[in-house]
């Protein structure tokens, strides 16, 4: 049976705080997401949070993302691999399903953030 996400409203948050009741899968409101992104703005991995939040990348997909999979000129990135945690440690593997292997269009702000992140990675320590 598939679990359907629900919006993490103030009422649901209250029920969780009062008695621990919470949905199996909850998504933030636009306001909650904006507050989170403002809070993380100076995090060195901010662009990864941005991609997860606004492009729907799974954690393993964003961890497995390589610069070779990002084309900033064409404004797209391809999900070609993922990094998965197993009992043996981190494993590099194919995406979860054929539908998970995909190319995503990037908006100008995401391209700007990725360019900034790439420059930061290239700077000497």
JSON list of N, CA, C and O in Angstrom, two decimals, residues 53-92:
[
{"chain": "A", "resi": 53, "resn": "UNK", "atom": "N", "xyz": [15.00, 20.32, -2.21]},
{"chain": "A", "resi": 53, "resn": "UNK", "atom": "CA", "xyz": [13.73, 20.99, -1.93]},
{"chain": "A", "resi": 53, "resn": "UNK", "atom": "C", "xyz": [12.96, 21.39, -3.19]},
{"chain": "A", "resi": 53, "resn": "UNK", "atom": "O", "xyz": [11.74, 21.23, -3.26]},
{"chain": "A", "resi": 54, "resn": "UNK", "atom": "N", "xyz": [13.67, 21.90, -4.19]},
{"chain": "A", "resi": 54, "resn": "UNK", "atom": "CA", "xyz": [12.99, 22.50, -5.32]},
{"chain": "A", "resi": 54, "resn": "UNK", "atom": "C", "xyz": [13.05, 21.68, -6.62]},
{"chain": "A", "resi": 54, "resn": "UNK", "atom": "O", "xyz": [12.33, 21.99, -7.57]},
{"chain": "A", "resi": 55, "resn": "UNK", "atom": "N", "xyz": [13.88, 20.66, -6.65]},
{"chain": "A", "resi": 55, "resn": "UNK", "atom": "CA", "xyz": [13.95, 19.82, -7.84]},
{"chain": "A", "resi": 55, "resn": "UNK", "atom": "C", "xyz": [13.59, 18.36, -7.54]},
{"chain": "A", "resi": 55, "resn": "UNK", "atom": "O", "xyz": [13.59, 17.52, -8.41]},
{"chain": "A", "resi": 56, "resn": "UNK", "atom": "N", "xyz": [13.32, 18.07, -6.27]},
{"chain": "A", "resi": 56, "resn": "UNK", "atom": "CA", "xyz": [12.84, 16.75, -5.89]},
{"chain": "A", "resi": 56, "resn": "UNK", "atom": "C", "xyz": [13.88, 15.64, -5.87]},
{"chain": "A", "resi": 56, "resn": "UNK", "atom": "O", "xyz": [13.52, 14.47, -5.92]},
{"chain": "A", "resi": 57, "resn": "UNK", "atom": "N", "xyz": [15.16, 16.00, -5.81]},
{"chain": "A", "resi": 57, "resn": "UNK", "atom": "CA", "xyz": [16.17, 14.96, -5.74]},
{"chain": "A", "resi": 57, "resn": "UNK", "atom": "C", "xyz": [16.09, 14.22, -4.41]},
{"chain": "A", "resi": 57, "resn": "UNK", "atom": "O", "xyz": [15.84, 14.82, -3.37]},
{"chain": "A", "resi": 58, "resn": "UNK", "atom": "N", "xyz": [16.28, 12.92, -4.45]},
{"chain": "A", "resi": 58, "resn": "UNK", "atom": "CA", "xyz": [16.37, 12.11, -3.24]},
{"chain": "A", "resi": 58, "resn": "UNK", "atom": "C", "xyz": [17.77, 12.32, -2.66]},
{"chain": "A", "resi": 58, "resn": "UNK", "atom": "O", "xyz": [18.70, 12.70, -3.37]},
{"chain": "A", "resi": 59, "resn": "UNK", "atom": "N", "xyz": [17.92, 12.00, -1.39]},
{"chain": "A", "resi": 59, "resn": "UNK", "atom": "CA", "xyz": [19.22, 12.18, -0.72]},
{"chain": "A", "resi": 59, "resn": "UNK", "atom": "C", "xyz": [20.33, 11.43, -1.44]},
{"chain": "A", "resi": 59, "resn": "UNK", "atom": "O", "xyz": [21.41, 11.98, -1.66]},
{"chain": "A", "resi": 60, "resn": "UNK", "atom": "N", "xyz": [20.09, 10.17, -1.80]},
{"chain": "A", "resi": 60, "resn": "UNK", "atom": "CA", "xyz": [21.10, 9.38, -2.49]},
{"chain": "A", "resi": 60, "resn": "UNK", "atom": "C", "xyz": [21.44, 9.94, -3.86]},
{"chain": "A", "resi": 60, "resn": "UNK", "atom": "O", "xyz": [22.58, 9.85, -4.32]},
{"chain": "A", "resi": 61, "resn": "UNK", "atom": "N", "xyz": [20.44, 10.54, -4.52]},
{"chain": "A", "resi": 61, "resn": "UNK", "atom": "CA", "xyz": [20.68, 11.14, -5.83]},
{"chain": "A", "resi": 61, "resn": "UNK", "atom": "C", "xyz": [21.56, 12.38, -5.73]},
{"chain": "A", "resi": 61, "resn": "UNK", "atom": "O", "xyz": [22.49, 12.56, -6.51]},
{"chain": "A", "resi": 62, "resn": "UNK", "atom": "N", "xyz": [21.27, 13.22, -4.76]},
{"chain": "A", "resi": 62, "resn": "UNK", "atom": "CA", "xyz": [22.07, 14.44, -4.62]},
{"chain": "A", "resi": 62, "resn": "UNK", "atom": "C", "xyz": [23.48, 14.09, -4.14]},
{"chain": "A", "resi": 62, "resn": "UNK", "atom": "O", "xyz": [24.45, 14.70, -4.56]},
{"chain": "A", "resi": 63, "resn": "UNK", "atom": "N", "xyz": [23.60, 13.05, -3.31]},
{"chain": "A", "resi": 63, "resn": "UNK", "atom": "CA", "xyz": [24.92, 12.61, -2.85]},
{"chain": "A", "resi": 63, "resn": "UNK", "atom": "C", "xyz": [25.73, 12.01, -4.00]},
{"chain": "A", "resi": 63, "resn": "UNK", "atom": "O", "xyz": [26.95, 12.11, -4.02]},
{"chain": "A", "resi": 64, "resn": "UNK", "atom": "N", "xyz": [25.04, 11.41, -4.96]},
{"chain": "A", "resi": 64, "resn": "UNK", "atom": "CA", "xyz": [25.72, 10.80, -6.10]},
{"chain": "A", "resi": 64, "resn": "UNK", "atom": "C", "xyz": [25.90, 11.72, -7.29]},
{"chain": "A", "resi": 64, "resn": "UNK", "atom": "O", "xyz": [26.45, 11.32, -8.32]},
{"chain": "A", "resi": 65, "resn": "UNK", "atom": "N", "xyz": [25.47, 12.95, -7.18]},
{"chain": "A", "resi": 65, "resn": "UNK", "atom": "CA", "xyz": [25.56, 13.90, -8.29]},
{"chain": "A", "resi": 65, "resn": "UNK", "atom": "C", "xyz": [27.02, 14.29, -8.52]},
{"chain": "A", "resi": 65, "resn": "UNK", "atom": "O", "xyz": [27.76, 14.60, -7.60]},
{"chain": "A", "resi": 66, "resn": "UNK", "atom": "N", "xyz": [27.42, 14.26, -9.79]},
{"chain": "A", "resi": 66, "resn": "UNK", "atom": "CA", "xyz": [28.79, 14.64, -10.18]},
{"chain": "A", "resi": 66, "resn": "UNK", "atom": "C", "xyz": [28.71, 15.82, -11.14]},
{"chain": "A", "resi": 66, "resn": "UNK", "atom": "O", "xyz": [27.70, 16.00, -11.83]},
{"chain": "A", "resi": 67, "resn": "UNK", "atom": "N", "xyz": [29.78, 16.59, -11.20]},
{"chain": "A", "resi": 67, "resn": "UNK", "atom": "CA", "xyz": [29.79, 17.74, -12.10]},
{"chain": "A", "resi": 67, "resn": "UNK", "atom": "C", "xyz": [29.63, 17.31, -13.55]},
{"chain": "A", "resi": 67, "resn": "UNK", "atom": "O", "xyz": [29.04, 18.03, -14.35]},
{"chain": "A", "resi": 68, "resn": "UNK", "atom": "N", "xyz": [30.08, 16.12, -13.90]},
{"chain": "A", "resi": 68, "resn": "UNK", "atom": "CA", "xyz": [29.93, 15.64, -15.27]},
{"chain": "A", "resi": 68, "resn": "UNK", "atom": "C", "xyz": [28.45, 15.44, -15.63]},
{"chain": "A", "resi": 68, "resn": "UNK", "atom": "O", "xyz": [28.08, 15.46, -16.80]},
{"chain": "A", "resi": 69, "resn": "UNK", "atom": "N", "xyz": [27.60, 15.31, -14.61]},
{"chain": "A", "resi": 69, "resn": "UNK", "atom": "CA", "xyz": [26.16, 15.15, -14.83]},
{"chain": "A", "resi": 69, "resn": "UNK", "atom": "C", "xyz": [25.41, 16.48, -14.88]},
{"chain": "A", "resi": 69, "resn": "UNK", "atom": "O", "xyz": [24.20, 16.50, -15.02]},
{"chain": "A", "resi": 70, "resn": "UNK", "atom": "N", "xyz": [26.14, 17.57, -14.73]},
{"chain": "A", "resi": 70, "resn": "UNK", "atom": "CA", "xyz": [25.53, 18.90, -14.70]},
{"chain": "A", "resi": 70, "resn": "UNK", "atom": "C", "xyz": [26.00, 19.68, -15.93]},
{"chain": "A", "resi": 70, "resn": "UNK", "atom": "O", "xyz": [27.20, 19.80, -16.18]},
{"chain": "A", "resi": 71, "resn": "UNK", "atom": "N", "xyz": [25.06, 20.20, -16.69]},
{"chain": "A", "resi": 71, "resn": "UNK", "atom": "CA", "xyz": [25.38, 21.02, -17.86]},
{"chain": "A", "resi": 71, "resn": "UNK", "atom": "C", "xyz": [24.76, 22.40, -17.63]},
{"chain": "A", "resi": 71, "resn": "UNK", "atom": "O", "xyz": [23.57, 22.61, -17.88]},
{"chain": "A", "resi": 72, "resn": "UNK", "atom": "N", "xyz": [25.58, 23.32, -17.14]},
{"chain": "A", "resi": 72, "resn": "UNK", "atom": "CA", "xyz": [25.07, 24.65, -16.81]},
{"chain": "A", "resi": 72, "resn": "UNK", "atom": "C", "xyz": [24.78, 25.48, -18.06]},
{"chain": "A", "resi": 72, "resn": "UNK", "atom": "O", "xyz": [23.92, 26.35, -18.02]},
{"chain": "A", "resi": 73, "resn": "UNK", "atom": "N", "xyz": [25.47, 25.19, -19.14]},
{"chain": "A", "resi": 73, "resn": "UNK", "atom": "CA", "xyz": [25.19, 25.92, -20.39]},
{"chain": "A", "resi": 73, "resn": "UNK", "atom": "C", "xyz": [23.80, 25.55, -20.92]},
{"chain": "A", "resi": 73, "resn": "UNK", "atom": "O", "xyz": [23.07, 26.41, -21.39]},
{"chain": "A", "resi": 74, "resn": "UNK", "atom": "N", "xyz": [23.46, 24.29, -20.85]},
{"chain": "A", "resi": 74, "resn": "UNK", "atom": "CA", "xyz": [22.14, 23.83, -21.32]},
{"chain": "A", "resi": 74, "resn": "UNK", "atom": "C", "xyz": [21.09, 23.93, -20.23]},
{"chain": "A", "resi": 74, "resn": "UNK", "atom": "O", "xyz": [19.92, 23.63, -20.46]},
{"chain": "A", "resi": 75, "resn": "UNK", "atom": "N", "xyz": [21.50, 24.29, -19.01]},
{"chain": "A", "resi": 75, "resn": "UNK", "atom": "CA", "xyz": [20.62, 24.43, -17.85]},
{"chain": "A", "resi": 75, "resn": "UNK", "atom": "C", "xyz": [19.87, 23.13, -17.54]},
{"chain": "A", "resi": 75, "resn": "UNK", "atom": "O", "xyz": [18.65, 23.11, -17.44]},
{"chain": "A", "resi": 76, "resn": "UNK", "atom": "N", "xyz": [20.66, 22.05, -17.37]},
{"chain": "A", "resi": 76, "resn": "UNK", "atom": "CA", "xyz": [20.07, 20.78, -17.00]},
{"chain": "A", "resi": 76, "resn": "UNK", "atom": "C", "xyz": [21.05, 19.93, -16.22]},
{"chain": "A", "resi": 76, "resn": "UNK", "atom": "O", "xyz": [22.26, 20.14, -16.27]},
{"chain": "A", "resi": 77, "resn": "UNK", "atom": "N", "xyz": [20.49, 19.00, -15.47]},
{"chain": "A", "resi": 77, "resn": "UNK", "atom": "CA", "xyz": [21.32, 18.01, -14.79]},
{"chain": "A", "resi": 77, "resn": "UNK", "atom": "C", "xyz": [20.67, 16.65, -14.97]},
{"chain": "A", "resi": 77, "resn": "UNK", "atom": "O", "xyz": [19.46, 16.53, -15.12]},
{"chain": "A", "resi": 78, "resn": "UNK", "atom": "N", "xyz": [21.51, 15.63, -15.00]},
{"chain": "A", "resi": 78, "resn": "UNK", "atom": "CA", "xyz": [21.05, 14.27, -15.22]},
{"chain": "A", "resi": 78, "resn": "UNK", "atom": "C", "xyz": [21.30, 13.44, -13.98]},
{"chain": "A", "resi": 78, "resn": "UNK", "atom": "O", "xyz": [22.40, 13.44, -13.43]},
{"chain": "A", "resi": 79, "resn": "UNK", "atom": "N", "xyz": [20.28, 12.74, -13.54]},
{"chain": "A", "resi": 79, "resn": "UNK", "atom": "CA", "xyz": [20.41, 11.80, -12.43]},
{"chain": "A", "resi": 79, "resn": "UNK", "atom": "C", "xyz": [20.85, 10.48, -13.06]},
{"chain": "A", "resi": 79, "resn": "UNK", "atom": "O", "xyz": [20.06, 9.80, -13.72]},
{"chain": "A", "resi": 80, "resn": "UNK", "atom": "N", "xyz": [22.12, 10.14, -12.88]},
{"chain": "A", "resi": 80, "resn": "UNK", "atom": "CA", "xyz": [22.68, 8.95, -13.50]},
{"chain": "A", "resi": 80, "resn": "UNK", "atom": "C", "xyz": [23.14, 7.93, -12.46]},
{"chain": "A", "resi": 80, "resn": "UNK", "atom": "O", "xyz": [23.33, 6.76, -12.79]},
{"chain": "A", "resi": 81, "resn": "UNK", "atom": "N", "xyz": [23.36, 8.38, -11.22]},
{"chain": "A", "resi": 81, "resn": "UNK", "atom": "CA", "xyz": [23.84, 7.51, -10.15]},
{"chain": "A", "resi": 81, "resn": "UNK", "atom": "C", "xyz": [23.23, 7.95, -8.83]},
{"chain": "A", "resi": 81, "resn": "UNK", "atom": "O", "xyz": [22.68, 9.03, -8.73]},
{"chain": "A", "resi": 82, "resn": "UNK", "atom": "N", "xyz": [23.42, 7.10, -7.85]},
{"chain": "A", "resi": 82, "resn": "UNK", "atom": "CA", "xyz": [23.07, 7.48, -6.48]},
{"chain": "A", "resi": 82, "resn": "UNK", "atom": "C", "xyz": [24.07, 6.84, -5.54]},
{"chain": "A", "resi": 82, "resn": "UNK", "atom": "O", "xyz": [24.72, 5.85, -5.88]},
{"chain": "A", "resi": 83, "resn": "UNK", "atom": "N", "xyz": [24.20, 7.42, -4.38]},
{"chain": "A", "resi": 83, "resn": "UNK", "atom": "CA", "xyz": [25.06, 6.89, -3.33]},
{"chain": "A", "resi": 83, "resn": "UNK", "atom": "C", "xyz": [24.14, 6.35, -2.25]},
{"chain": "A", "resi": 83, "resn": "UNK", "atom": "O", "xyz": [23.29, 7.07, -1.73]},
{"chain": "A", "resi": 84, "resn": "UNK", "atom": "N", "xyz": [24.29, 5.07, -1.95]},
{"chain": "A", "resi": 84, "resn": "UNK", "atom": "CA", "xyz": [23.39, 4.39, -1.02]},
{"chain": "A", "resi": 84, "resn": "UNK", "atom": "C", "xyz": [24.19, 3.86, 0.16]},
{"chain": "A", "resi": 84, "resn": "UNK", "atom": "O", "xyz": [25.27, 3.30, -0.02]},
{"chain": "A", "resi": 85, "resn": "UNK", "atom": "N", "xyz": [23.64, 4.02, 1.37]},
{"chain": "A", "resi": 85, "resn": "UNK", "atom": "CA", "xyz": [24.28, 3.50, 2.57]},
{"chain": "A", "resi": 85, "resn": "UNK", "atom": "C", "xyz": [23.81, 2.07, 2.80]},
{"chain": "A", "resi": 85, "resn": "UNK", "atom": "O", "xyz": [22.61, 1.81, 2.87]},
{"chain": "A", "resi": 86, "resn": "UNK", "atom": "N", "xyz": [24.75, 1.14, 2.89]},
{"chain": "A", "resi": 86, "resn": "UNK", "atom": "CA", "xyz": [24.43, -0.26, 3.15]},
{"chain": "A", "resi": 86, "resn": "UNK", "atom": "C", "xyz": [25.22, -0.72, 4.38]},
{"chain": "A", "resi": 86, "resn": "UNK", "atom": "O", "xyz": [26.01, 0.05, 4.94]},
{"chain": "A", "resi": 87, "resn": "UNK", "atom": "N", "xyz": [25.04, -1.97, 4.77]},
{"chain": "A", "resi": 87, "resn": "UNK", "atom": "CA", "xyz": [25.80, -2.52, 5.90]},
{"chain": "A", "resi": 87, "resn": "UNK", "atom": "C", "xyz": [27.31, -2.51, 5.61]},
{"chain": "A", "resi": 87, "resn": "UNK", "atom": "O", "xyz": [28.12, -2.45, 6.53]},
{"chain": "A", "resi": 88, "resn": "UNK", "atom": "N", "xyz": [27.67, -2.59, 4.34]},
{"chain": "A", "resi": 88, "resn": "UNK", "atom": "CA", "xyz": [29.08, -2.57, 3.95]},
{"chain": "A", "resi": 88, "resn": "UNK", "atom": "C", "xyz": [29.63, -1.15, 3.80]},
{"chain": "A", "resi": 88, "resn": "UNK", "atom": "O", "xyz": [30.79, -0.96, 3.50]},
{"chain": "A", "resi": 89, "resn": "UNK", "atom": "N", "xyz": [28.79, -0.14, 3.94]},
{"chain": "A", "resi": 89, "resn": "UNK", "atom": "CA", "xyz": [29.21, 1.25, 3.78]},
{"chain": "A", "resi": 89, "resn": "UNK", "atom": "C", "xyz": [28.48, 1.91, 2.63]},
{"chain": "A", "resi": 89, "resn": "UNK", "atom": "O", "xyz": [27.40, 1.46, 2.22]},
{"chain": "A", "resi": 90, "resn": "UNK", "atom": "N", "xyz": [29.07, 2.95, 2.07]},
{"chain": "A", "resi": 90, "resn": "UNK", "atom": "CA", "xyz": [28.45, 3.66, 0.95]},
{"chain": "A", "resi": 90, "resn": "UNK", "atom": "C", "xyz": [28.72, 2.93, -0.35]},
{"chain": "A", "resi": 90, "resn": "UNK", "atom": "O", "xyz": [29.85, 2.50, -0.61]},
{"chain": "A", "resi": 91, "resn": "UNK", "atom": "N", "xyz": [27.67, 2.78, -1.15]},
{"chain": "A", "resi": 91, "resn": "UNK", "atom": "CA", "xyz": [27.78, 2.06, -2.41]},
{"chain": "A", "resi": 91, "resn": "UNK", "atom": "C", "xyz": [27.29, 2.96, -3.54]},
{"chain": "A", "resi": 91, "resn": "UNK", "atom": "O", "xyz": [26.22, 3.57, -3.44]},
{"chain": "A", "resi": 92, "resn": "UNK", "atom": "N", "xyz": [28.07, 3.05, -4.58]},
{"chain": "A", "resi": 92, "resn": "UNK", "atom": "CA", "xyz": [27.75, 3.82, -5.79]},
{"chain": "A", "resi": 92, "resn": "UNK", "atom": "C", "xyz": [26.91, 2.90, -6.67]},
{"chain": "A", "resi": 92, "resn": "UNK", "atom": "O", "xyz": [27.33, 1.80, -7.00]}
]
